[in-house]
mmCIF file with all atom_site columns, C-alpha atoms in Angstrom:
data_model
loop_
_atom_site.group_PDB
_atom_site.id
_atom_site.type_symbol
_atom_site.label_atom_id
_atom_site.label_alt_id
_atom_site.label_comp_id
_atom_site.label_asym_id
_atom_site.label_entity_id
_atom_site.label_seq_id
_atom_site.pdbx_PDB_ins_code
_atom_site.Cartn_x
_atom_site.Cartn_y
_atom_site.Cartn_z
_atom_site.occupancy
_atom_site.B_iso_or_equiv
_atom_site.pdbx_formal_charge
_atom_site.auth_seq_id
_atom_site.auth_comp_id
_atom_site.auth_asym_id
_atom_site.auth_atom_id
_atom_site.pdbx_PDB_model_num
ATOM 1   C CA . UNK A 1 1   ? 32.220 1.746   7.876  1.00 72.00 ? 114 UNK A CA 1
ATOM 2   C CA . UNK A 1 2   ? 28.801 3.378   7.963  1.00 81.00 ? 115 UNK A CA 1
ATOM 3   C CA . UNK A 1 3   ? 27.869 5.366   4.877  1.00 90.00 ? 116 UNK A CA 1
ATOM 4   C CA . UNK A 1 4   ? 27.069 8.408   6.982  1.00 94.00 ? 117 UNK A CA 1
ATOM 5   C CA . UNK A 1 5   ? 29.198 9.151   10.062 1.00 94.00 ? 118 UNK A CA 1
ATOM 6   C CA . UNK A 1 6   ? 28.185 11.599  12.783 1.00 94.00 ? 119 UNK A CA 1
ATOM 7   C CA . UNK A 1 7   ? 29.644 12.437  16.150 1.00 86.00 ? 120 UNK A CA 1
ATOM 8   C CA . UNK A 1 8   ? 26.979 11.484  18.709 1.00 83.00 ? 121 UNK A CA 1
ATOM 9   C CA . UNK A 1 9   ? 27.880 14.181  21.200 1.00 85.00 ? 122 UNK A CA 1
ATOM 10  C CA . UNK A 1 10  ? 26.445 15.253  23.522 1.00 91.00 ? 123 UNK A CA 1
ATOM 11  C CA . UNK A 1 11  ? 27.286 18.860  22.586 1.00 95.00 ? 124 UNK A CA 1
ATOM 12  C CA . UNK A 1 12  ? 26.507 21.458  25.171 1.00 97.00 ? 125 UNK A CA 1
ATOM 13  C CA . UNK A 1 13  ? 26.670 25.241  24.331 1.00 97.00 ? 126 UNK A CA 1
ATOM 14  C CA . UNK A 1 14  ? 25.494 28.459  26.029 1.00 97.00 ? 127 UNK A CA 1
ATOM 15  C CA . UNK A 1 15  ? 22.447 30.273  24.677 1.00 97.00 ? 128 UNK A CA 1
ATOM 16  C CA . UNK A 1 16  ? 23.402 32.612  21.837 1.00 97.00 ? 129 UNK A CA 1
ATOM 17  C CA . UNK A 1 17  ? 26.373 30.568  20.664 1.00 97.00 ? 130 UNK A CA 1
ATOM 18  C CA . UNK A 1 18  ? 26.935 29.482  17.076 1.00 97.00 ? 131 UNK A CA 1
ATOM 19  C CA . UNK A 1 19  ? 26.635 25.733  16.758 1.00 97.00 ? 132 UNK A CA 1
ATOM 20  C CA . UNK A 1 20  ? 28.359 23.658  14.129 1.00 97.00 ? 133 UNK A CA 1
ATOM 21  C CA . UNK A 1 21  ? 27.099 20.098  13.515 1.00 97.00 ? 134 UNK A CA 1
ATOM 22  C CA . UNK A 1 22  ? 28.947 17.918  11.070 1.00 96.00 ? 135 UNK A CA 1
ATOM 23  C CA . UNK A 1 23  ? 28.780 14.665  9.144  1.00 96.00 ? 136 UNK A CA 1
ATOM 24  C CA . UNK A 1 24  ? 30.974 12.789  6.734  1.00 96.00 ? 137 UNK A CA 1
ATOM 25  C CA . UNK A 1 25  ? 29.759 10.339  4.128  1.00 96.00 ? 138 UNK A CA 1
ATOM 26  C CA . UNK A 1 26  ? 31.315 7.786   1.857  1.00 95.00 ? 139 UNK A CA 1
ATOM 27  C CA . UNK A 1 27  ? 28.704 7.189   -0.899 1.00 92.00 ? 140 UNK A CA 1
ATOM 28  C CA . UNK A 1 28  ? 29.657 9.360   -3.859 1.00 92.00 ? 141 UNK A CA 1
ATOM 29  C CA . UNK A 1 29  ? 26.235 8.830   -5.384 1.00 90.00 ? 142 UNK A CA 1
ATOM 30  C CA . UNK A 1 30  ? 24.471 10.944  -2.763 1.00 91.00 ? 143 UNK A CA 1
ATOM 31  C CA . UNK A 1 31  ? 22.799 13.915  -4.446 1.00 90.00 ? 144 UNK A CA 1
ATOM 32  C CA . UNK A 1 32  ? 20.549 15.199  -1.673 1.00 90.00 ? 145 UNK A CA 1
ATOM 33  C CA . UNK A 1 33  ? 21.555 15.909  1.894  1.00 93.00 ? 146 UNK A CA 1
ATOM 34  C CA . UNK A 1 34  ? 19.053 16.382  4.689  1.00 93.00 ? 147 UNK A CA 1
ATOM 35  C CA . UNK A 1 35  ? 19.074 17.480  8.298  1.00 96.00 ? 148 UNK A CA 1
ATOM 36  C CA . UNK A 1 36  ? 16.333 16.180  10.546 1.00 96.00 ? 149 UNK A CA 1
ATOM 37  C CA . UNK A 1 37  ? 15.648 17.412  14.077 1.00 97.00 ? 150 UNK A CA 1
ATOM 38  C CA . UNK A 1 38  ? 14.367 15.068  16.745 1.00 96.00 ? 151 UNK A CA 1
ATOM 39  C CA . UNK A 1 39  ? 13.050 16.278  20.093 1.00 96.00 ? 152 UNK A CA 1
ATOM 40  C CA . UNK A 1 40  ? 13.016 13.884  22.974 1.00 91.00 ? 153 UNK A CA 1
ATOM 41  C CA . UNK A 1 41  ? 10.223 11.351  22.734 1.00 87.00 ? 154 UNK A CA 1
ATOM 42  C CA . UNK A 1 42  ? 9.164  12.617  19.309 1.00 92.00 ? 155 UNK A CA 1
ATOM 43  C CA . UNK A 1 43  ? 9.799  11.469  15.742 1.00 94.00 ? 156 UNK A CA 1
ATOM 44  C CA . UNK A 1 44  ? 12.371 13.154  13.550 1.00 95.00 ? 157 UNK A CA 1
ATOM 45  C CA . UNK A 1 45  ? 11.169 16.185  11.402 1.00 94.00 ? 158 UNK A CA 1
ATOM 46  C CA . UNK A 1 46  ? 12.805 17.570  8.339  1.00 93.00 ? 159 UNK A CA 1
ATOM 47  C CA . UNK A 1 47  ? 14.708 20.758  9.048  1.00 95.00 ? 160 UNK A CA 1
ATOM 48  C CA . UNK A 1 48  ? 16.473 21.494  5.725  1.00 92.00 ? 161 UNK A CA 1
ATOM 49  C CA . UNK A 1 49  ? 17.749 19.776  2.694  1.00 89.00 ? 162 UNK A CA 1
ATOM 50  C CA . UNK A 1 50  ? 20.204 20.701  -0.052 1.00 91.00 ? 163 UNK A CA 1
ATOM 51  C CA . UNK A 1 51  ? 20.859 19.372  -3.465 1.00 88.00 ? 164 UNK A CA 1
ATOM 52  C CA . UNK A 1 52  ? 24.499 18.782  -4.445 1.00 84.00 ? 165 UNK A CA 1
ATOM 53  C CA . UNK A 1 53  ? 27.211 21.072  -3.126 1.00 84.00 ? 166 UNK A CA 1
ATOM 54  C CA . UNK A 1 54  ? 26.700 24.570  -1.743 1.00 87.00 ? 167 UNK A CA 1
ATOM 55  C CA . UNK A 1 55  ? 24.912 26.444  1.040  1.00 91.00 ? 168 UNK A CA 1
ATOM 56  C CA . UNK A 1 56  ? 21.301 26.856  1.931  1.00 93.00 ? 169 UNK A CA 1
ATOM 57  C CA . UNK A 1 57  ? 20.047 29.287  4.546  1.00 95.00 ? 170 UNK A CA 1
ATOM 58  C CA . UNK A 1 58  ? 16.766 29.298  6.438  1.00 95.00 ? 171 UNK A CA 1
ATOM 59  C CA . UNK A 1 59  ? 16.534 31.797  9.258  1.00 96.00 ? 172 UNK A CA 1
ATOM 60  C CA . UNK A 1 60  ? 19.054 30.924  11.884 1.00 97.00 ? 173 UNK A CA 1
ATOM 61  C CA . UNK A 1 61  ? 20.007 27.636  10.197 1.00 98.00 ? 174 UNK A CA 1
ATOM 62  C CA . UNK A 1 62  ? 22.512 27.152  7.318  1.00 97.00 ? 175 UNK A CA 1
ATOM 63  C CA . UNK A 1 63  ? 23.202 23.885  5.680  1.00 97.00 ? 176 UNK A CA 1
ATOM 64  C CA . UNK A 1 64  ? 26.501 23.354  3.859  1.00 96.00 ? 177 UNK A CA 1
ATOM 65  C CA . UNK A 1 65  ? 27.662 20.531  1.598  1.00 95.00 ? 178 UNK A CA 1
ATOM 66  C CA . UNK A 1 66  ? 31.123 20.046  0.264  1.00 94.00 ? 179 UNK A CA 1
ATOM 67  C CA . UNK A 1 67  ? 30.998 17.041  -2.062 1.00 92.00 ? 180 UNK A CA 1
ATOM 68  C CA . UNK A 1 68  ? 34.725 17.179  -2.798 1.00 92.00 ? 181 UNK A CA 1
ATOM 69  C CA . UNK A 1 69  ? 35.481 16.270  0.832  1.00 94.00 ? 182 UNK A CA 1
ATOM 70  C CA . UNK A 1 70  ? 32.229 14.464  1.432  1.00 95.00 ? 183 UNK A CA 1
ATOM 71  C CA . UNK A 1 71  ? 31.404 16.750  4.379  1.00 95.00 ? 184 UNK A CA 1
ATOM 72  C CA . UNK A 1 72  ? 27.976 18.012  5.494  1.00 96.00 ? 185 UNK A CA 1
ATOM 73  C CA . UNK A 1 73  ? 27.494 20.778  8.077  1.00 96.00 ? 186 UNK A CA 1
ATOM 74  C CA . UNK A 1 74  ? 24.624 22.462  9.816  1.00 97.00 ? 187 UNK A CA 1
ATOM 75  C CA . UNK A 1 75  ? 25.237 25.823  11.460 1.00 97.00 ? 188 UNK A CA 1
ATOM 76  C CA . UNK A 1 76  ? 22.828 27.302  13.997 1.00 98.00 ? 189 UNK A CA 1
ATOM 77  C CA . UNK A 1 77  ? 23.192 31.018  14.782 1.00 98.00 ? 190 UNK A CA 1
ATOM 78  C CA . UNK A 1 78  ? 22.027 32.598  18.024 1.00 98.00 ? 191 UNK A CA 1
ATOM 79  C CA . UNK A 1 79  ? 21.188 29.174  19.452 1.00 98.00 ? 192 UNK A CA 1
ATOM 80  C CA . UNK A 1 80  ? 18.203 28.948  21.749 1.00 97.00 ? 193 UNK A CA 1
ATOM 81  C CA . UNK A 1 81  ? 17.224 26.442  24.496 1.00 97.00 ? 194 UNK A CA 1
ATOM 82  C CA . UNK A 1 82  ? 14.397 25.383  22.111 1.00 97.00 ? 195 UNK A CA 1
ATOM 83  C CA . UNK A 1 83  ? 17.156 24.087  19.715 1.00 98.00 ? 196 UNK A CA 1
ATOM 84  C CA . UNK A 1 84  ? 17.992 21.422  22.220 1.00 97.00 ? 197 UNK A CA 1
ATOM 85  C CA . UNK A 1 85  ? 17.398 18.215  20.336 1.00 97.00 ? 198 UNK A CA 1
ATOM 86  C CA . UNK A 1 86  ? 19.121 15.449  18.432 1.00 96.00 ? 199 UNK A CA 1
ATOM 87  C CA . UNK A 1 87  ? 20.132 16.408  14.883 1.00 97.00 ? 200 UNK A CA 1
ATOM 88  C CA . UNK A 1 88  ? 20.378 13.662  12.228 1.00 96.00 ? 201 UNK A CA 1
ATOM 89  C CA . UNK A 1 89  ? 22.047 14.129  8.913  1.00 96.00 ? 202 UNK A CA 1
ATOM 90  C CA . UNK A 1 90  ? 21.016 11.943  5.921  1.00 94.00 ? 203 UNK A CA 1
ATOM 91  C CA . UNK A 1 91  ? 22.046 11.315  2.403  1.00 92.00 ? 204 UNK A CA 1
ATOM 92  C CA . UNK A 1 92  ? 19.938 10.234  -0.617 1.00 88.00 ? 205 UNK A CA 1
ATOM 93  C CA . UNK A 1 93  ? 20.937 9.196   -4.036 1.00 84.00 ? 206 UNK A CA 1
ATOM 94  C CA . UNK A 1 94  ? 17.642 9.956   -5.734 1.00 76.00 ? 207 UNK A CA 1
ATOM 95  C CA . UNK A 1 95  ? 15.285 7.880   -7.739 1.00 70.00 ? 208 UNK A CA 1
ATOM 96  C CA . UNK A 1 96  ? 13.795 4.844   -5.962 1.00 66.00 ? 209 UNK A CA 1
ATOM 97  C CA . UNK A 1 97  ? 16.578 4.614   -3.402 1.00 66.00 ? 210 UNK A CA 1
ATOM 98  C CA . UNK A 1 98  ? 16.374 5.217   0.302  1.00 80.00 ? 211 UNK A CA 1
ATOM 99  C CA . UNK A 1 99  ? 17.597 7.777   2.883  1.00 88.00 ? 212 UNK A CA 1
ATOM 100 C CA . UNK A 1 100 ? 20.732 6.778   4.802  1.00 91.00 ? 213 UNK A CA 1
ATOM 101 C CA . UNK A 1 101 ? 20.841 8.407   8.199  1.00 93.00 ? 214 UNK A CA 1
ATOM 102 C CA . UNK A 1 102 ? 23.693 9.266   10.500 1.00 94.00 ? 215 UNK A CA 1
ATOM 103 C CA . UNK A 1 103 ? 23.405 8.245   14.100 1.00 93.00 ? 216 UNK A CA 1
ATOM 104 C CA . UNK A 1 104 ? 22.515 11.755  15.290 1.00 94.00 ? 217 UNK A CA 1
ATOM 105 C CA . UNK A 1 105 ? 24.232 14.443  17.444 1.00 95.00 ? 218 UNK A CA 1
ATOM 106 C CA . UNK A 1 106 ? 22.573 15.370  20.715 1.00 95.00 ? 219 UNK A CA 1
ATOM 107 C CA . UNK A 1 107 ? 22.636 19.185  21.174 1.00 96.00 ? 220 UNK A CA 1
ATOM 108 C CA . UNK A 1 108 ? 21.856 20.955  24.532 1.00 97.00 ? 221 UNK A CA 1
ATOM 109 C CA . UNK A 1 109 ? 21.615 24.730  24.562 1.00 97.00 ? 222 UNK A CA 1
ATOM 110 C CA . UNK A 1 110 ? 21.908 26.062  28.129 1.00 96.00 ? 223 UNK A CA 1
ATOM 111 C CA . UNK A 1 111 ? 20.596 29.270  29.581 1.00 91.00 ? 224 UNK A CA 1
ATOM 112 C CA . UNK B 2 1   ? -5.077 15.324  14.485 1.00 60.00 ? 240 UNK B CA 1
ATOM 113 C CA . UNK B 2 2   ? -1.580 14.071  13.809 1.00 72.00 ? 241 UNK B CA 1
ATOM 114 C CA . UNK B 2 3   ? -0.739 13.284  10.153 1.00 93.00 ? 242 UNK B CA 1
ATOM 115 C CA . UNK B 2 4   ? 1.059  10.069  11.064 1.00 96.00 ? 243 UNK B CA 1
ATOM 116 C CA . UNK B 2 5   ? -0.197 8.032   14.077 1.00 97.00 ? 244 UNK B CA 1
ATOM 117 C CA . UNK B 2 6   ? 1.281  4.901   15.576 1.00 97.00 ? 245 UNK B CA 1
ATOM 118 C CA . UNK B 2 7   ? -0.291 2.406   18.023 1.00 97.00 ? 246 UNK B CA 1
ATOM 119 C CA . UNK B 2 8   ? 0.609  1.414   20.575 1.00 97.00 ? 247 UNK B CA 1
ATOM 120 C CA . UNK B 2 9   ? 2.977  4.199   21.841 1.00 96.00 ? 248 UNK B CA 1
ATOM 121 C CA . UNK B 2 10  ? 4.514  1.818   24.402 1.00 97.00 ? 249 UNK B CA 1
ATOM 122 C CA . UNK B 2 11  ? 4.451  -1.936  24.640 1.00 97.00 ? 250 UNK B CA 1
ATOM 123 C CA . UNK B 2 12  ? 6.178  -4.404  26.926 1.00 97.00 ? 251 UNK B CA 1
ATOM 124 C CA . UNK B 2 13  ? 6.033  -8.051  25.878 1.00 96.00 ? 252 UNK B CA 1
ATOM 125 C CA . UNK B 2 14  ? 7.809  -11.329 26.482 1.00 97.00 ? 253 UNK B CA 1
ATOM 126 C CA . UNK B 2 15  ? 10.217 -13.334 24.347 1.00 97.00 ? 254 UNK B CA 1
ATOM 127 C CA . UNK B 2 16  ? 8.355  -15.429 21.833 1.00 97.00 ? 255 UNK B CA 1
ATOM 128 C CA . UNK B 2 17  ? 5.200  -13.368 21.668 1.00 97.00 ? 256 UNK B CA 1
ATOM 129 C CA . UNK B 2 18  ? 3.748  -12.051 18.384 1.00 97.00 ? 257 UNK B CA 1
ATOM 130 C CA . UNK B 2 19  ? 3.490  -8.282  18.280 1.00 97.00 ? 258 UNK B CA 1
ATOM 131 C CA . UNK B 2 20  ? 1.882  -5.946  15.731 1.00 98.00 ? 259 UNK B CA 1
ATOM 132 C CA . UNK B 2 21  ? 2.695  -2.273  15.524 1.00 98.00 ? 260 UNK B CA 1
ATOM 133 C CA . UNK B 2 22  ? 0.233  -0.174  13.454 1.00 98.00 ? 261 UNK B CA 1
ATOM 134 C CA . UNK B 2 23  ? 0.694  2.956   11.473 1.00 98.00 ? 262 UNK B CA 1
ATOM 135 C CA . UNK B 2 24  ? -1.895 5.175   9.885  1.00 97.00 ? 263 UNK B CA 1
ATOM 136 C CA . UNK B 2 25  ? -1.549 8.410   7.861  1.00 97.00 ? 264 UNK B CA 1
ATOM 137 C CA . UNK B 2 26  ? -3.727 11.137  6.597  1.00 96.00 ? 265 UNK B CA 1
ATOM 138 C CA . UNK B 2 27  ? -1.196 12.819  4.296  1.00 93.00 ? 266 UNK B CA 1
ATOM 139 C CA . UNK B 2 28  ? -2.272 10.944  1.189  1.00 92.00 ? 267 UNK B CA 1
ATOM 140 C CA . UNK B 2 29  ? 1.213  9.720   0.551  1.00 92.00 ? 268 UNK B CA 1
ATOM 141 C CA . UNK B 2 30  ? 1.913  6.445   -1.374 1.00 91.00 ? 269 UNK B CA 1
ATOM 142 C CA . UNK B 2 31  ? 5.200  5.730   0.257  1.00 92.00 ? 270 UNK B CA 1
ATOM 143 C CA . UNK B 2 32  ? 5.490  4.343   3.796  1.00 95.00 ? 271 UNK B CA 1
ATOM 144 C CA . UNK B 2 33  ? 8.452  3.115   5.846  1.00 95.00 ? 272 UNK B CA 1
ATOM 145 C CA . UNK B 2 34  ? 9.282  1.306   9.066  1.00 97.00 ? 273 UNK B CA 1
ATOM 146 C CA . UNK B 2 35  ? 12.462 2.116   10.971 1.00 97.00 ? 274 UNK B CA 1
ATOM 147 C CA . UNK B 2 36  ? 13.970 1.166   14.250 1.00 97.00 ? 275 UNK B CA 1
ATOM 148 C CA . UNK B 2 37  ? 16.162 3.454   16.279 1.00 95.00 ? 276 UNK B CA 1
ATOM 149 C CA . UNK B 2 38  ? 18.806 2.207   18.654 1.00 93.00 ? 277 UNK B CA 1
ATOM 150 C CA . UNK B 2 39  ? 21.352 4.239   20.679 1.00 86.00 ? 278 UNK B CA 1
ATOM 151 C CA . UNK B 2 40  ? 24.582 4.510   18.755 1.00 83.00 ? 279 UNK B CA 1
ATOM 152 C CA . UNK B 2 41  ? 23.081 2.943   15.658 1.00 86.00 ? 280 UNK B CA 1
ATOM 153 C CA . UNK B 2 42  ? 20.680 5.596   14.534 1.00 87.00 ? 281 UNK B CA 1
ATOM 154 C CA . UNK B 2 43  ? 17.628 5.029   12.242 1.00 92.00 ? 282 UNK B CA 1
ATOM 155 C CA . UNK B 2 44  ? 17.675 1.735   10.328 1.00 93.00 ? 283 UNK B CA 1
ATOM 156 C CA . UNK B 2 45  ? 15.205 0.823   7.636  1.00 94.00 ? 284 UNK B CA 1
ATOM 157 C CA . UNK B 2 46  ? 13.252 -2.339  8.253  1.00 96.00 ? 285 UNK B CA 1
ATOM 158 C CA . UNK B 2 47  ? 10.725 -2.370  5.324  1.00 96.00 ? 286 UNK B CA 1
ATOM 159 C CA . UNK B 2 48  ? 9.274  0.074   2.921  1.00 94.00 ? 287 UNK B CA 1
ATOM 160 C CA . UNK B 2 49  ? 6.352  0.280   0.511  1.00 94.00 ? 288 UNK B CA 1
ATOM 161 C CA . UNK B 2 50  ? 5.930  2.492   -2.516 1.00 91.00 ? 289 UNK B CA 1
ATOM 162 C CA . UNK B 2 51  ? 2.269  1.593   -2.910 1.00 90.00 ? 290 UNK B CA 1
ATOM 163 C CA . UNK B 2 52  ? -0.232 -1.040  -1.740 1.00 92.00 ? 291 UNK B CA 1
ATOM 164 C CA . UNK B 2 53  ? 1.128  -3.712  -4.013 1.00 93.00 ? 292 UNK B CA 1
ATOM 165 C CA . UNK B 2 54  ? 4.773  -2.893  -3.518 1.00 93.00 ? 293 UNK B CA 1
ATOM 166 C CA . UNK B 2 55  ? 6.633  -4.188  -0.422 1.00 95.00 ? 294 UNK B CA 1
ATOM 167 C CA . UNK B 2 56  ? 10.431 -4.104  -0.063 1.00 94.00 ? 295 UNK B CA 1
ATOM 168 C CA . UNK B 2 57  ? 12.916 -5.243  2.474  1.00 95.00 ? 296 UNK B CA 1
ATOM 169 C CA . UNK B 2 58  ? 15.229 -2.717  4.097  1.00 93.00 ? 297 UNK B CA 1
ATOM 170 C CA . UNK B 2 59  ? 18.621 -3.260  5.641  1.00 89.00 ? 298 UNK B CA 1
ATOM 171 C CA . UNK B 2 60  ? 17.355 -5.147  8.766  1.00 94.00 ? 299 UNK B CA 1
ATOM 172 C CA . UNK B 2 61  ? 14.201 -7.079  7.802  1.00 95.00 ? 300 UNK B CA 1
ATOM 173 C CA . UNK B 2 62  ? 15.019 -10.482 9.442  1.00 95.00 ? 301 UNK B CA 1
ATOM 174 C CA . UNK B 2 63  ? 12.530 -11.286 12.244 1.00 96.00 ? 302 UNK B CA 1
ATOM 175 C CA . UNK B 2 64  ? 10.036 -8.780  10.916 1.00 97.00 ? 303 UNK B CA 1
ATOM 176 C CA . UNK B 2 65  ? 7.093  -8.848  8.451  1.00 97.00 ? 304 UNK B CA 1
ATOM 177 C CA . UNK B 2 66  ? 4.749  -6.089  7.161  1.00 97.00 ? 305 UNK B CA 1
ATOM 178 C CA . UNK B 2 67  ? 1.331  -5.674  5.749  1.00 97.00 ? 306 UNK B CA 1
ATOM 179 C CA . UNK B 2 68  ? 0.093  -2.721  3.604  1.00 97.00 ? 307 UNK B CA 1
ATOM 180 C CA . UNK B 2 69  ? -3.645 -2.953  4.224  1.00 93.00 ? 308 UNK B CA 1
ATOM 181 C CA . UNK B 2 70  ? -4.514 0.303   2.379  1.00 95.00 ? 309 UNK B CA 1
ATOM 182 C CA . UNK B 2 71  ? -2.714 3.399   1.149  1.00 95.00 ? 310 UNK B CA 1
ATOM 183 C CA . UNK B 2 72  ? -3.122 4.877   4.661  1.00 96.00 ? 311 UNK B CA 1
ATOM 184 C CA . UNK B 2 73  ? -2.156 1.820   6.734  1.00 97.00 ? 312 UNK B CA 1
ATOM 185 C CA . UNK B 2 74  ? 1.118  -0.007  7.111  1.00 98.00 ? 313 UNK B CA 1
ATOM 186 C CA . UNK B 2 75  ? 1.606  -2.587  9.917  1.00 98.00 ? 314 UNK B CA 1
ATOM 187 C CA . UNK B 2 76  ? 4.814  -4.144  11.252 1.00 98.00 ? 315 UNK B CA 1
ATOM 188 C CA . UNK B 2 77  ? 4.813  -7.530  12.860 1.00 98.00 ? 316 UNK B CA 1
ATOM 189 C CA . UNK B 2 78  ? 7.316  -9.348  15.032 1.00 97.00 ? 317 UNK B CA 1
ATOM 190 C CA . UNK B 2 79  ? 6.377  -12.997 14.659 1.00 92.00 ? 318 UNK B CA 1
ATOM 191 C CA . UNK B 2 80  ? 8.328  -14.181 17.655 1.00 96.00 ? 319 UNK B CA 1
ATOM 192 C CA . UNK B 2 81  ? 9.800  -11.319 19.644 1.00 97.00 ? 320 UNK B CA 1
ATOM 193 C CA . UNK B 2 82  ? 13.290 -11.494 21.047 1.00 97.00 ? 321 UNK B CA 1
ATOM 194 C CA . UNK B 2 83  ? 15.085 -9.135  23.480 1.00 97.00 ? 322 UNK B CA 1
ATOM 195 C CA . UNK B 2 84  ? 17.404 -7.575  20.876 1.00 96.00 ? 323 UNK B CA 1
ATOM 196 C CA . UNK B 2 85  ? 14.212 -6.229  19.157 1.00 97.00 ? 324 UNK B CA 1
ATOM 197 C CA . UNK B 2 86  ? 13.817 -3.874  22.029 1.00 97.00 ? 325 UNK B CA 1
ATOM 198 C CA . UNK B 2 87  ? 13.971 -0.467  20.401 1.00 97.00 ? 326 UNK B CA 1
ATOM 199 C CA . UNK B 2 88  ? 12.083 2.668   19.317 1.00 97.00 ? 327 UNK B CA 1
ATOM 200 C CA . UNK B 2 89  ? 10.105 2.000   16.127 1.00 98.00 ? 328 UNK B CA 1
ATOM 201 C CA . UNK B 2 90  ? 9.110  4.737   13.726 1.00 98.00 ? 329 UNK B CA 1
ATOM 202 C CA . UNK B 2 91  ? 6.742  4.777   10.816 1.00 97.00 ? 330 UNK B CA 1
ATOM 203 C CA . UNK B 2 92  ? 7.225  7.380   8.072  1.00 95.00 ? 331 UNK B CA 1
ATOM 204 C CA . UNK B 2 93  ? 5.505  8.510   4.882  1.00 94.00 ? 332 UNK B CA 1
ATOM 205 C CA . UNK B 2 94  ? 6.638  10.451  1.928  1.00 91.00 ? 333 UNK B CA 1
ATOM 206 C CA . UNK B 2 95  ? 5.901  11.619  -1.581 1.00 84.00 ? 334 UNK B CA 1
ATOM 207 C CA . UNK B 2 96  ? 9.731  11.857  -2.189 1.00 70.00 ? 335 UNK B CA 1
ATOM 208 C CA . UNK B 2 97  ? 12.221 9.853   -0.281 1.00 61.00 ? 336 UNK B CA 1
ATOM 209 C CA . UNK B 2 98  ? 14.190 12.900  0.982  1.00 66.00 ? 337 UNK B CA 1
ATOM 210 C CA . UNK B 2 99  ? 11.224 14.507  2.766  1.00 84.00 ? 338 UNK B CA 1
ATOM 211 C CA . UNK B 2 100 ? 9.779  11.857  5.073  1.00 90.00 ? 339 UNK B CA 1
ATOM 212 C CA . UNK B 2 101 ? 7.215  12.535  7.762  1.00 92.00 ? 340 UNK B CA 1
ATOM 213 C CA . UNK B 2 102 ? 7.615  10.509  10.906 1.00 95.00 ? 341 UNK B CA 1
ATOM 214 C CA . UNK B 2 103 ? 5.130  9.256   13.425 1.00 96.00 ? 342 UNK B CA 1
ATOM 215 C CA . UNK B 2 104 ? 5.651  9.719   17.189 1.00 95.00 ? 343 UNK B CA 1
ATOM 216 C CA . UNK B 2 105 ? 7.232  6.295   17.619 1.00 96.00 ? 344 UNK B CA 1
ATOM 217 C CA . UNK B 2 106 ? 6.507  3.150   19.504 1.00 97.00 ? 345 UNK B CA 1
ATOM 218 C CA . UNK B 2 107 ? 8.721  2.162   22.397 1.00 97.00 ? 346 UNK B CA 1
ATOM 219 C CA . UNK B 2 108 ? 8.919  -1.631  22.441 1.00 97.00 ? 347 UNK B CA 1
ATOM 220 C CA . UNK B 2 109 ? 10.497 -3.613  25.230 1.00 97.00 ? 348 UNK B CA 1
ATOM 221 C CA . UNK B 2 110 ? 10.941 -7.372  24.885 1.00 97.00 ? 349 UNK B CA 1
ATOM 222 C CA . UNK B 2 111 ? 11.701 -9.139  28.135 1.00 96.00 ? 350 UNK B CA 1
#
């Protein structure tokens, strides 16, 4: 079992829809949770990160972590075609340890 | 200029050949990483370096070696390339593990 599981999609939604992207994880030691966005033929870029449980909002994006159920979510409001990308979640225990990535969910927002 | 650059961007080679992928960064970060990305498997860590004198194996280091020539340069070598090393390779840098900055990637094909 991978430490971070993510539905690969693809997920196709109409412009303006609310998008929910989700991950589950198995490592209870994860303290930080990240969402990276990767456009086609580009490297991933950090979108948001949260520490421990709770919500974090940044514009149209909201990251949510529920450590009791080991569930990570990213919500995108008023989705735009420019949001079309692969979204990777990741967990991090802190200290000298490494990021553990999910496999990514491919999102397409259609006009 | 890009903060993290990778050369070459694309490479096609034959089984048994030695290949070097190069990464340079201008962000002044001490930490550098090499990942490979495969469909359905996500990003997997090959090697990482916390400073010039510190090199560590990641989860899939077999068949690969690295060299940290300077704070800004981190090279990945495939001593004898094989077809299952065909993948997209990314270099990344960070001050902290959870916020990594990725290069544009090298698409490697081993025939």
